[in-house]
Short mmCIF file of C-alpha atoms in Angstrom, two decimals:
data_model
loop_
_atom_site.label_atom_id
_atom_site.label_comp_id
_atom_site.label_asym_id
_atom_site.label_seq_id
_atom_site.Cartn_x
_atom_site.Cartn_y
_atom_site.Cartn_z
CA MET A 1 110.93 127.20 115.71
CA ARG A 2 114.43 128.24 115.14
CA ASP A 3 115.48 126.65 118.23
CA LYS A 4 113.70 123.66 117.33
CA LEU A 5 115.62 123.23 113.50
CA GLN A 6 119.00 123.98 115.50
CA TRP A 7 118.20 121.02 117.92
CA VAL A 8 117.23 118.95 114.60
CA GLU A 9 120.42 119.91 113.05
CA GLY A 10 122.34 118.23 115.78
CA ARG A 11 120.34 115.69 116.34
CA TYR A 12 121.00 114.90 112.53
CA GLU A 13 124.49 115.28 112.88
CA GLU A 14 124.53 112.88 116.13
CA LEU A 15 122.84 110.39 114.26
CA SER A 16 125.32 110.80 111.23
CA ASP A 17 128.21 110.07 113.46
CA MET A 18 126.15 106.86 115.25
CA ILE A 19 125.80 105.19 111.83
CA ALA A 20 128.90 105.24 110.77
CA ARG A 21 130.19 103.55 114.18
CA PRO A 22 131.57 100.04 113.45
CA GLU A 23 129.57 98.68 116.48
CA THR A 24 126.17 100.15 114.96
CA ALA A 25 126.81 97.76 111.91
CA GLU A 26 126.99 94.79 114.02
CA ASP A 27 123.40 95.32 115.34
CA PRO A 28 120.91 95.13 112.23
CA ALA A 29 118.08 96.50 114.17
CA GLN A 30 119.33 99.51 115.73
CA LEU A 31 121.03 100.19 112.29
CA ALA A 32 117.48 100.70 110.64
CA ARG A 33 116.22 102.30 113.46
CA LEU A 34 118.75 105.21 113.28
CA MET A 35 118.60 105.10 109.60
CA ARG A 36 114.85 105.44 109.49
CA GLU A 37 115.21 108.60 111.68
CA PHE A 38 118.13 109.90 109.87
CA ALA A 39 115.82 109.55 106.58
CA GLN A 40 113.45 111.63 108.21
CA LEU A 41 115.51 114.28 109.37
CA GLU A 42 117.35 114.59 106.11
CA PRO A 43 114.51 117.08 104.27
CA VAL A 44 114.18 119.10 107.29
CA VAL A 45 118.23 119.94 107.56
CA GLU A 46 118.40 120.48 103.68
CA ALA A 47 115.75 122.87 103.63
CA PHE A 48 117.07 124.68 107.33
CA ARG A 49 120.56 124.91 105.60
CA VAL A 50 118.91 126.38 102.66
CA TRP A 51 116.95 128.90 104.48
CA ARG A 52 120.42 129.93 106.80
CA ARG A 53 122.17 130.31 103.48
CA LEU A 54 119.41 132.95 101.96
CA LYS A 55 119.38 134.72 105.18
CA GLU A 56 123.38 135.44 104.81
CA GLU A 57 122.70 136.51 100.93
CA ILE A 58 119.66 138.97 102.04
CA SER A 59 122.02 140.10 104.57
CA GLN A 60 124.75 140.61 101.83
CA ALA A 61 122.31 142.16 99.73
CA GLU A 62 121.13 145.01 102.04
CA ALA A 63 124.53 145.80 103.19
CA MET A 64 125.05 146.71 99.17
CA LEU A 65 122.11 149.35 99.25
CA ALA A 66 123.99 151.86 100.78
CA ASP A 67 126.41 152.31 97.72
CA PRO A 68 124.33 154.26 95.01
CA ASP A 69 126.02 152.51 91.96
CA LEU A 70 124.73 148.93 93.25
CA ALA A 71 121.71 149.58 95.08
CA ASP A 72 119.00 149.10 92.15
CA MET A 73 120.66 145.85 91.99
CA ALA A 74 120.68 145.09 95.32
CA ARG A 75 117.11 145.90 95.91
CA GLU A 76 115.99 143.37 93.06
CA GLU A 77 118.36 140.76 94.33
CA THR A 78 116.66 141.31 97.97
CA VAL A 79 113.40 141.01 96.45
CA ALA A 80 113.80 137.99 94.78
CA LEU A 81 115.82 136.29 97.89
CA SER A 82 112.60 137.48 99.94
CA GLU A 83 110.50 135.23 98.24
CA LYS A 84 112.58 132.08 98.17
CA ILE A 85 112.92 132.49 101.98
CA ASP A 86 109.61 132.97 102.48
CA THR A 87 108.86 129.56 100.28
CA VAL A 88 111.68 127.86 102.12
CA TRP A 89 110.20 128.75 105.53
CA HIS A 90 107.00 127.76 104.67
CA GLU A 91 108.24 124.13 103.61
CA LEU A 92 110.14 124.01 107.05
CA GLN A 93 106.83 124.92 108.40
CA VAL A 94 105.23 121.62 106.77
CA LEU A 95 108.27 119.69 107.63
CA LEU A 96 108.16 120.19 111.15
CA LEU A 97 104.33 119.20 111.12
CA PRO A 98 104.09 116.25 113.60
CA ARG A 99 104.14 112.93 111.54
CA ASP A 100 101.50 110.11 111.79
CA PRO A 101 104.00 107.43 112.85
CA ASN A 102 101.89 104.96 110.73
CA ASP A 103 102.62 106.85 107.71
CA ASP A 104 105.38 104.90 106.40
CA ARG A 105 103.49 101.52 107.29
CA SER A 106 102.01 99.00 105.10
CA VAL A 107 98.25 98.53 105.51
CA VAL A 108 95.30 96.48 105.46
CA MET A 109 92.41 96.98 103.65
CA GLU A 110 88.76 95.39 104.10
CA ILE A 111 86.24 96.02 101.70
CA ARG A 112 82.67 95.13 102.51
CA ALA A 113 79.68 95.38 100.31
CA GLY A 114 76.98 97.77 101.85
CA ALA A 115 73.36 98.69 100.93
CA GLY A 116 72.55 97.42 97.10
CA GLY A 117 72.51 93.67 97.33
CA ASP A 118 74.47 92.15 94.01
CA GLU A 119 75.15 95.48 92.71
CA ALA A 120 76.98 96.73 95.69
CA SER A 121 78.96 93.48 95.82
CA LEU A 122 79.81 93.84 92.11
CA PHE A 123 80.92 97.66 93.19
CA GLY A 124 83.15 95.86 96.01
CA GLN A 125 84.90 94.09 93.03
CA VAL A 126 85.23 97.12 91.26
CA LEU A 127 87.11 98.99 94.20
CA LEU A 128 89.21 96.09 94.64
CA ARG A 129 90.39 96.29 91.55
CA MET A 130 91.02 99.94 91.86
CA TYR A 131 93.44 99.52 94.66
CA SER A 132 95.16 96.71 92.96
CA ARG A 133 96.21 98.59 90.00
CA TYR A 134 96.49 101.71 91.97
CA ALA A 135 99.25 99.56 94.03
CA GLU A 136 100.98 98.40 90.89
CA ARG A 137 101.20 101.83 89.58
CA MET A 138 102.97 102.78 93.10
CA GLY A 139 105.33 99.65 93.05
CA TRP A 140 103.55 98.08 96.00
CA ARG A 141 102.64 94.46 96.24
CA VAL A 142 99.16 93.16 97.18
CA GLU A 143 98.45 90.26 98.61
CA MET A 144 95.09 88.46 99.48
CA ILE A 145 94.18 87.31 102.67
CA ASP A 146 90.19 86.52 102.62
CA ALA A 147 87.73 86.81 99.95
CA ASN A 148 84.08 85.97 100.12
CA MET A 149 82.75 86.26 96.54
CA THR A 150 79.26 85.72 95.07
CA GLU A 151 78.36 83.65 92.05
CA LEU A 152 78.34 86.73 89.90
CA GLY A 153 81.91 88.07 90.50
CA GLY A 154 81.31 90.67 93.00
CA VAL A 155 82.85 90.82 96.49
CA LYS A 156 80.86 90.45 99.37
CA GLU A 157 83.90 91.07 101.79
CA ALA A 158 87.41 91.16 101.05
CA THR A 159 90.23 91.26 103.09
CA PHE A 160 93.81 92.06 101.45
CA THR A 161 97.26 93.87 102.44
CA ILE A 162 99.30 96.24 100.57
CA GLY A 163 102.88 96.55 101.04
CA GLY A 164 105.25 99.46 100.80
CA THR A 165 106.82 102.24 102.30
CA GLY A 166 104.16 105.17 103.07
CA ALA A 167 100.88 103.25 101.57
CA PHE A 168 99.18 104.02 105.20
CA ARG A 169 99.83 108.03 104.47
CA ARG A 170 98.51 107.58 100.80
CA LEU A 171 95.58 105.02 101.49
CA LYS A 172 94.34 106.23 104.78
CA PHE A 173 91.75 108.72 103.73
CA GLU A 174 90.38 105.87 101.70
CA SER A 175 88.30 104.64 104.80
CA GLY A 176 84.79 105.19 104.48
CA VAL A 177 81.62 104.52 102.47
CA HIS A 178 81.77 104.85 98.91
CA ARG A 179 78.80 105.25 96.87
CA VAL A 180 78.37 104.14 93.21
CA GLN A 181 75.28 105.49 90.72
CA ARG A 182 75.20 103.21 87.64
CA VAL A 183 72.81 101.14 85.67
CA PRO A 184 73.04 97.27 86.59
CA THR A 185 73.74 94.84 84.39
CA THR A 186 70.70 92.93 85.56
CA GLU A 187 68.64 96.01 85.11
CA SER A 188 66.54 95.74 82.13
CA GLY A 189 64.53 99.04 82.34
CA GLY A 190 67.91 101.17 82.21
CA ARG A 191 67.14 102.76 85.74
CA ILE A 192 70.26 103.95 87.48
CA HIS A 193 70.91 102.15 91.23
CA THR A 194 72.64 103.45 93.66
CA SER A 195 74.66 101.05 96.19
CA THR A 196 77.56 101.34 98.57
CA ALA A 197 80.58 99.34 99.76
CA THR A 198 82.75 100.17 102.98
CA VAL A 199 86.52 100.61 102.80
CA ALA A 200 88.56 100.18 105.91
CA VAL A 201 92.43 100.63 105.84
CA LEU A 202 94.48 99.57 109.12
CA PRO A 203 98.31 99.94 109.25
CA GLU A 204 99.79 96.84 109.38
CA ALA A 205 101.44 96.25 113.30
CA GLU A 206 104.90 94.76 113.48
CA ASP A 207 105.37 91.99 116.18
CA VAL A 208 107.32 93.91 118.58
CA GLU A 209 104.09 96.27 118.93
CA VAL A 210 100.97 93.88 119.48
CA GLU A 211 101.78 90.72 121.58
CA VAL A 212 98.84 87.94 121.38
CA LEU A 213 99.37 85.23 123.72
CA PRO A 214 98.48 81.70 123.03
CA GLY A 215 95.62 81.63 125.46
CA ASP A 216 94.04 84.37 124.34
CA ILE A 217 93.19 83.04 120.98
CA ARG A 218 91.16 80.23 119.52
CA VAL A 219 92.17 78.62 116.27
CA ASP A 220 89.61 76.66 114.11
CA VAL A 221 90.43 75.16 110.84
CA TYR A 222 87.77 73.89 108.01
CA ARG A 223 87.79 73.03 104.51
CA SER A 224 88.10 76.15 101.99
CA SER A 225 84.86 77.16 100.18
CA GLY A 226 84.31 78.73 97.12
CA HIS A 227 86.06 78.32 93.39
CA GLY A 228 88.77 75.57 93.96
CA GLY A 229 91.18 73.82 91.91
CA GLN A 230 93.30 70.62 93.72
CA CYS A 231 93.51 70.34 97.14
CA VAL A 232 91.53 73.62 97.85
CA ASN A 233 88.27 72.53 98.89
CA THR A 234 89.71 68.76 100.10
CA THR A 235 91.76 69.59 102.85
CA ASP A 236 91.27 71.63 106.28
CA SER A 237 93.47 74.53 105.15
CA ALA A 238 91.49 77.42 105.86
CA VAL A 239 92.15 79.06 109.04
CA ARG A 240 89.61 80.92 111.58
CA ILE A 241 91.48 82.85 114.46
CA THR A 242 89.28 84.17 117.35
CA HIS A 243 90.68 86.89 119.76
CA LEU A 244 89.02 85.80 123.08
CA PRO A 245 89.58 88.70 124.77
CA THR A 246 87.82 91.25 122.11
CA GLY A 247 85.82 88.77 120.14
CA LEU A 248 87.80 89.82 116.84
CA VAL A 249 87.57 87.22 114.47
CA VAL A 250 90.22 86.85 111.27
CA THR A 251 89.85 84.10 108.39
CA CYS A 252 92.02 82.97 105.79
CA GLN A 253 91.66 80.48 103.04
CA ASP A 254 93.41 81.95 100.31
CA GLU A 255 96.49 79.64 100.64
CA LYS A 256 96.45 75.90 100.19
CA SER A 257 98.74 75.55 103.20
CA GLN A 258 97.30 75.77 106.77
CA ILE A 259 100.58 77.41 108.07
CA LYS A 260 100.54 79.87 105.54
CA ASN A 261 96.85 80.87 106.19
CA ARG A 262 97.51 81.16 109.97
CA ASP A 263 100.37 83.37 109.36
CA LYS A 264 98.14 85.75 107.10
CA ALA A 265 95.43 85.62 109.57
CA MET A 266 97.58 86.42 112.27
CA ARG A 267 99.00 89.73 110.50
CA VAL A 268 95.52 90.84 110.20
CA LEU A 269 94.61 90.26 113.66
CA LYS A 270 97.37 91.99 114.79
CA ALA A 271 96.58 95.08 112.80
CA ARG A 272 92.84 95.18 113.74
CA LEU A 273 94.26 94.85 117.68
CA TYR A 274 96.83 97.72 116.69
CA ASP A 275 94.14 99.69 115.55
CA LEU A 276 91.76 98.75 118.71
CA TYR A 277 94.40 99.97 121.08
CA GLN A 278 95.36 102.99 119.17
CA SER A 279 91.41 104.00 119.13
CA GLN A 280 91.05 103.43 122.53
CA LYS A 281 94.02 105.57 123.60
CA ASP A 282 92.79 108.29 121.14
CA ALA A 283 88.93 108.78 121.59
CA GLU A 284 89.13 111.60 118.59
CA TYR A 285 90.62 109.14 116.63
CA ALA A 286 88.16 106.44 117.28
CA GLN A 287 85.13 108.84 116.64
CA ASN A 288 86.83 109.94 113.34
CA ARG A 289 87.02 106.08 112.39
CA LYS A 290 83.71 105.48 113.49
CA SER A 291 82.35 108.18 111.32
CA GLN A 292 84.11 107.53 108.12
CA VAL A 293 83.22 103.68 108.02
CA GLY A 294 79.96 104.09 109.35
CA THR A 295 77.15 101.49 108.61
CA GLY A 296 76.97 101.32 104.71
CA ASP A 297 73.83 103.15 104.38
CA ARG A 298 73.82 105.13 101.58
CA SER A 299 73.54 108.50 103.03
CA GLU A 300 76.84 108.05 104.69
CA ARG A 301 79.58 108.52 102.15
CA ILE A 302 82.88 110.10 101.48
CA ARG A 303 82.98 109.93 97.47
CA THR A 304 80.65 108.80 94.85
CA TYR A 305 81.02 107.34 91.47
CA ASN A 306 78.57 108.28 89.01
CA PHE A 307 79.11 105.97 85.79
CA PRO A 308 76.43 107.85 83.65
CA GLN A 309 78.18 110.96 84.00
CA GLY A 310 81.51 109.80 83.95
CA ARG A 311 82.32 111.85 87.32
CA VAL A 312 84.07 110.85 90.70
CA THR A 313 82.96 113.18 93.53
CA ASP A 314 84.75 113.39 97.09
CA HIS A 315 82.65 114.69 99.39
CA ARG A 316 85.21 116.02 102.13
CA LEU A 317 86.81 118.11 99.12
CA GLY A 318 84.04 119.07 97.57
CA LEU A 319 85.90 118.23 94.54
CA THR A 320 84.50 116.40 91.31
CA LEU A 321 86.56 115.12 88.53
CA TYR A 322 84.99 113.92 85.07
CA GLN A 323 87.63 111.35 84.69
CA LEU A 324 86.17 108.19 86.27
CA GLU A 325 87.67 105.60 84.29
CA MET A 326 90.89 106.91 84.71
CA PHE A 327 90.33 106.86 88.49
CA LEU A 328 89.01 103.36 88.38
CA GLU A 329 92.11 102.19 86.40
CA GLY A 330 94.13 103.19 89.43
CA ASP A 331 95.01 106.87 88.37
CA CYS A 332 94.18 107.65 92.11
CA ASP A 333 96.35 110.51 92.89
CA MET A 334 94.51 112.91 91.44
CA VAL A 335 92.09 112.75 94.39
CA ILE A 336 94.49 111.28 97.21
CA ASP A 337 96.90 114.30 96.67
CA PRO A 338 94.41 117.09 97.18
CA LEU A 339 93.37 114.86 100.18
CA LEU A 340 96.96 114.91 101.61
CA LEU A 341 97.22 118.79 101.00
CA ALA A 342 93.88 119.55 102.73
CA ASP A 343 95.13 117.52 105.82
CA GLN A 344 98.37 119.55 105.75
CA ALA A 345 96.73 122.74 105.52
CA GLU A 346 94.29 121.59 108.28
CA ARG A 347 97.25 121.16 110.58
CA LEU A 348 99.10 124.07 109.83
CA LYS A 349 96.08 125.86 110.66
CA ARG A 350 95.70 124.28 114.26
CA LEU A 351 99.61 124.67 114.38
CA SER A 352 99.01 128.55 114.02
CA GLU A 353 96.30 128.81 115.87
CA GLY A 354 98.01 127.11 118.99
CA SER A 355 100.90 129.39 118.77
CA ALA A 356 98.91 132.68 118.52
#
């Protein structure tokens, strides 16, 4: 591990030199790539240098143990420094874990009503609002691509993007079936109903990563449906793109402009294709995604939102919090942070088992 850390430090210094060169500034794409790699290595190098300094201080303190007048003080200092260096070493292990290359990306999110009829659609609207509020808290931007709404204001299907660095890292574990238990407004007998909605989270692809050939797609235009204003329902502005080789279909009718709707639909298509190609390369990833999203049946769930008890339960963590209202207002880090820590711990465990 120390050899790897020394290599990282060398690469960090090499990048620093490359970024400072005048010719690099003339190539914005290369500069951006170098800056991204530099930023990723910086916390590793800083922690490594702290570890190395603590190592030197421990050696100096141990050398003082031979002096009777300084032995007690040196012993206390050695213990304190040893605790610090153990903490930094653990931090370095975490920093050196293989990164998900998609972690820094923006995301395309899809919400679909599952089991439960109108109540499932109304719950889909609750999830859409929750993720929108969470994005606001994080300083990310939300852009609606397409939404199929019910007369009651529920969401049958909604596709939207959340743009911001690190969005995929924090939202990727939201993929799966979400279950709600509450008394619907339409229920006169006060009975608790159980409904579900599915959430899919896809990393947004960059243009250079997914090539969509003009001959591989069919583009249909039609009139927007749903609630309208001027022009919304009177012009052929809605766009449906079908990717012929895979059969993937994407629609967008959020904008009045056909060109803007086409651009948005292409972004979603590329995200789905990117996810599909990744899944084909990584069978384990594909199986995990299949098990997470499932069919929308009540028995397949990652999280339960129980309104009568005011609790949210994440079944992967076995974590229950009686702060449902805050969670639905976008205070989602109370579950997202433990999910990230659990993933980190699992990867550290696999890493240690592999090196044992």
